[in-house]
Structure formats: structure tokens, C-alpha cells
mmCIF file of C-alpha atoms in Angstrom:
data_model
loop_
_atom_site.group_PDB
_atom_site.id
_atom_site.type_symbol
_atom_site.label_atom_id
_atom_site.label_comp_id
_atom_site.label_asym_id
_atom_site.label_seq_id
_atom_site.Cartn_x
_atom_site.Cartn_y
_atom_site.Cartn_z
ATOM 1 C CA MET A 77 -0.060 -0.184 -0.043
ATOM 2 C CA SER A 78 0.531 3.483 -0.863
ATOM 3 C CA SER A 79 1.679 6.474 1.895
ATOM 4 C CA GLU A 80 -0.213 8.319 0.223
ATOM 5 C CA ARG A 81 -3.674 6.743 1.402
ATOM 6 C CA TYR A 82 -3.787 9.592 4.117
ATOM 7 C CA PRO A 83 -2.986 13.051 3.906
ATOM 8 C CA ASP A 84 0.364 14.269 5.417
ATOM 9 C CA GLY A 85 0.222 13.972 9.437
ATOM 10 C CA VAL A 86 -3.132 11.487 9.051
ATOM 11 C CA THR A 87 -2.678 7.464 10.192
ATOM 12 C CA GLY A 88 -5.315 5.472 10.136
ATOM 13 C CA TRP A 89 -6.071 6.286 14.304
ATOM 14 C CA VAL A 90 -8.087 9.033 12.697
ATOM 15 C CA GLY A 91 -10.716 6.183 12.821
ATOM 16 C CA TRP A 92 -10.251 6.891 16.916
ATOM 17 C CA ILE A 93 -12.157 9.832 16.157
ATOM 18 C CA ALA A 94 -14.683 9.007 14.312
ATOM 19 C CA PHE A 95 -15.718 6.222 17.652
ATOM 20 C CA ALA A 96 -15.487 9.311 19.799
ATOM 21 C CA ALA A 97 -17.781 11.380 18.263
ATOM 22 C CA TYR A 98 -20.027 8.747 17.536
ATOM 23 C CA PHE A 99 -20.094 6.866 20.852
ATOM 24 C CA MET A 100 -20.779 11.253 22.641
ATOM 25 C CA ILE A 101 -23.656 11.575 20.200
ATOM 26 C CA ILE A 102 -24.685 7.699 21.588
ATOM 27 C CA SER A 103 -24.044 8.543 25.220
ATOM 28 C CA GLY A 104 -25.454 11.881 24.962
ATOM 29 C CA PHE A 105 -28.708 10.205 23.648
ATOM 30 C CA PHE A 106 -28.710 7.687 26.353
ATOM 31 C CA GLY A 107 -27.682 10.417 29.009
ATOM 32 C CA ALA A 108 -30.628 12.411 27.758
ATOM 33 C CA ILE A 109 -32.939 9.176 28.618
ATOM 34 C CA GLN A 110 -31.509 7.856 31.342
ATOM 35 C CA GLY A 111 -32.211 12.555 32.794
ATOM 36 C CA LEU A 112 -35.853 11.827 31.419
ATOM 37 C CA ALA A 113 -36.172 9.132 33.204
ATOM 38 C CA ALA A 114 -34.994 10.639 36.461
ATOM 39 C CA LEU A 115 -37.380 13.299 36.246
ATOM 40 C CA PHE A 116 -40.498 11.093 35.671
ATOM 41 C CA ARG A 117 -39.182 9.325 38.519
ATOM 42 C CA ASP A 118 -39.626 12.652 40.861
ATOM 43 C CA GLU A 119 -39.137 10.680 44.015
ATOM 44 C CA SER A 120 -35.504 11.052 46.374
ATOM 45 C CA TYR A 121 -32.931 8.962 46.441
ATOM 46 C CA PHE A 122 -31.247 8.459 49.994
ATOM 47 C CA VAL A 123 -28.257 6.660 50.908
ATOM 48 C CA VAL A 124 -27.023 5.554 55.185
ATOM 49 C CA THR A 125 -23.432 6.926 55.813
ATOM 50 C CA LYS A 126 -22.053 6.859 59.143
ATOM 51 C CA ASP A 127 -21.818 10.031 58.870
ATOM 52 C CA GLY A 128 -25.689 10.909 58.196
ATOM 53 C CA LEU A 129 -27.703 10.827 55.426
ATOM 54 C CA LEU A 130 -26.806 11.825 51.968
ATOM 55 C CA THR A 131 -30.036 12.749 49.956
ATOM 56 C CA PHE A 132 -29.844 12.554 46.445
ATOM 57 C CA ASP A 133 -32.827 14.123 44.158
ATOM 58 C CA TYR A 134 -33.532 11.793 41.379
ATOM 59 C CA THR A 135 -35.073 16.078 39.277
ATOM 60 C CA THR A 136 -31.990 17.669 39.861
ATOM 61 C CA TRP A 137 -29.557 15.028 38.727
ATOM 62 C CA GLY A 138 -32.340 14.380 36.176
ATOM 63 C CA TRP A 139 -31.491 17.544 34.699
ATOM 64 C CA ILE A 140 -28.086 17.116 35.108
ATOM 65 C CA HIS A 141 -27.715 14.133 32.339
ATOM 66 C CA LEU A 142 -31.074 15.596 30.222
ATOM 67 C CA ILE A 143 -28.321 18.749 29.565
ATOM 68 C CA MET A 144 -25.019 16.929 29.795
ATOM 69 C CA GLY A 145 -26.815 14.262 27.143
ATOM 70 C CA VAL A 146 -27.610 17.046 24.669
ATOM 71 C CA VAL A 147 -24.466 18.680 25.050
ATOM 72 C CA LEU A 148 -22.607 15.728 24.589
ATOM 73 C CA MET A 149 -25.055 14.749 21.457
ATOM 74 C CA LEU A 150 -24.693 18.181 19.894
ATOM 75 C CA ILE A 151 -20.692 18.797 20.681
ATOM 76 C CA GLY A 152 -20.151 14.997 18.719
ATOM 77 C CA GLY A 153 -21.483 16.444 15.752
ATOM 78 C CA TYR A 154 -19.099 19.181 15.937
ATOM 79 C CA LEU A 155 -16.589 16.514 16.619
ATOM 80 C CA LEU A 156 -18.162 14.639 13.059
ATOM 81 C CA LYS A 157 -16.949 17.090 10.935
ATOM 82 C CA GLY A 158 -13.258 17.570 11.915
ATOM 83 C CA SER A 159 -13.795 21.051 14.756
ATOM 84 C CA THR A 160 -10.677 21.845 16.844
ATOM 85 C CA TRP A 161 -12.799 23.495 19.552
ATOM 86 C CA ALA A 162 -15.312 20.633 19.849
ATOM 87 C CA ARG A 163 -12.073 18.670 20.817
ATOM 88 C CA VAL A 164 -11.196 20.662 23.466
ATOM 89 C CA VAL A 165 -14.755 21.154 24.695
ATOM 90 C CA ALA A 166 -15.229 17.308 24.271
ATOM 91 C CA ILE A 167 -12.687 16.712 27.033
ATOM 92 C CA ILE A 168 -13.743 18.573 29.546
ATOM 93 C CA VAL A 169 -17.663 17.907 29.061
ATOM 94 C CA VAL A 170 -17.041 14.100 29.030
ATOM 95 C CA GLY A 171 -15.163 14.583 31.744
ATOM 96 C CA LEU A 172 -17.656 16.317 33.352
ATOM 97 C CA HIS A 173 -19.721 13.303 32.075
ATOM 98 C CA MET A 174 -17.836 10.430 33.562
ATOM 99 C CA ILE A 175 -17.204 12.306 37.053
ATOM 100 C CA ALA A 176 -21.683 12.795 36.869
ATOM 101 C CA GLN A 177 -21.953 9.418 36.375
ATOM 102 C CA PHE A 178 -19.968 8.299 39.565
ATOM 103 C CA THR A 179 -21.873 10.383 41.691
ATOM 104 C CA PHE A 180 -25.294 8.602 40.323
ATOM 105 C CA VAL A 181 -23.217 5.078 40.261
ATOM 106 C CA SER A 182 -25.456 4.298 43.916
ATOM 107 C CA ALA A 183 -28.578 4.976 41.782
ATOM 108 C CA TYR A 184 -28.009 2.718 38.447
ATOM 109 C CA PRO A 185 -24.239 0.901 39.231
ATOM 110 C CA VAL A 186 -24.621 -1.216 36.050
ATOM 111 C CA TRP A 187 -25.602 1.894 33.438
ATOM 112 C CA GLY A 188 -23.043 3.748 35.424
ATOM 113 C CA VAL A 189 -20.236 1.936 34.966
ATOM 114 C CA ILE A 190 -20.875 1.317 31.712
ATOM 115 C CA ALA A 191 -21.207 4.664 31.042
ATOM 116 C CA ILE A 192 -17.446 5.541 33.046
ATOM 117 C CA ALA A 193 -15.797 2.775 30.543
ATOM 118 C CA ILE A 194 -17.581 4.683 27.526
ATOM 119 C CA ASP A 195 -16.141 7.646 28.279
ATOM 120 C CA VAL A 196 -12.732 6.057 29.477
ATOM 121 C CA LEU A 197 -12.746 5.019 25.586
ATOM 122 C CA VAL A 198 -13.938 8.775 23.963
ATOM 123 C CA LEU A 199 -11.381 10.494 26.106
ATOM 124 C CA TYR A 200 -8.353 8.169 25.265
ATOM 125 C CA ALA A 201 -9.159 9.010 21.372
ATOM 126 C CA LEU A 202 -9.543 12.272 22.451
ATOM 127 C CA LEU A 203 -6.148 13.197 24.132
ATOM 128 C CA VAL A 204 -3.975 10.144 21.654
ATOM 129 C CA HIS A 205 -6.181 10.633 18.130
ATOM 130 C CA GLY A 206 -7.155 13.839 18.487
ATOM 131 C CA ARG A 207 -4.842 15.418 16.796
ATOM 132 C CA GLU A 208 -4.949 14.200 13.711
ATOM 133 C CA ALA A 209 -8.304 15.026 12.957
ATOM 134 C CA GLY A 210 -7.416 18.723 12.494
ATOM 135 C CA VAL A 211 -5.309 17.843 10.758
#
């Protein structure tokens, strides 16, 4: 195969950026559904710890996940277009999404762990191979 298959500075690893963008869109869609489910559930979730009682309101977390889901879908779309600013913002938003999943994992443990794993793969793609998308 010829080395002219890709433009200068771009390798086959640029597919990781498409992977990240599509998974951001998919993760955002499911995050929005998760947020809507929490909004419709509209009750409090209580966790008892040795230091006291922590109260997590599903409505608040529902709005957080719904907004983050919509933002992830929008940024994923711009990332598919090769936007450099979208890559920078995506790293920040995916990191925040991962933190939000950690705090919500006690309510939905299986989904939280799956979402965190997807966020790790997306961050890997953006951080390691993201520079190639802007070339």
C-alpha cells in the first residue's frame, strides 16, 4: 500500500475520532433518556452512611443528565466535522460526564459503570489520536 492513502500527518488512527464522536452522540442520547427517566421518577434517593444521611434528588440529577446528554450529542456532531474547538470542549464535557456518572452510580450501578467505561474510551480517542482530526 502506498503512504499516500492519508494526507500528511493523518494515519488510520483518525478512525478513533469518529469512534469518539459517534459514542458521544450515543452516550448523549442515552444520558438524555437517563435524565428523563430520573425526571419522571421524581422521588428522592437516600443513602445512609456512617457520618449521616445523604439525599440525592432525582429531579436535580435528571436535569443534569438531560442537559449533559444534549451537549454531548451536539459536540459529537461538531467533532465529526473535524472542529478543533469541539475536541477541546469534548474532553472537558466527557470528563464532567464521567464525574456525574460516578456520583450517580449508586442509583444505577450497571448503567453507571458502562457509561464510565465508554467515557474512558472516548477520552482515550480524543487525547491520544485527536490531533489527527484537525489536519
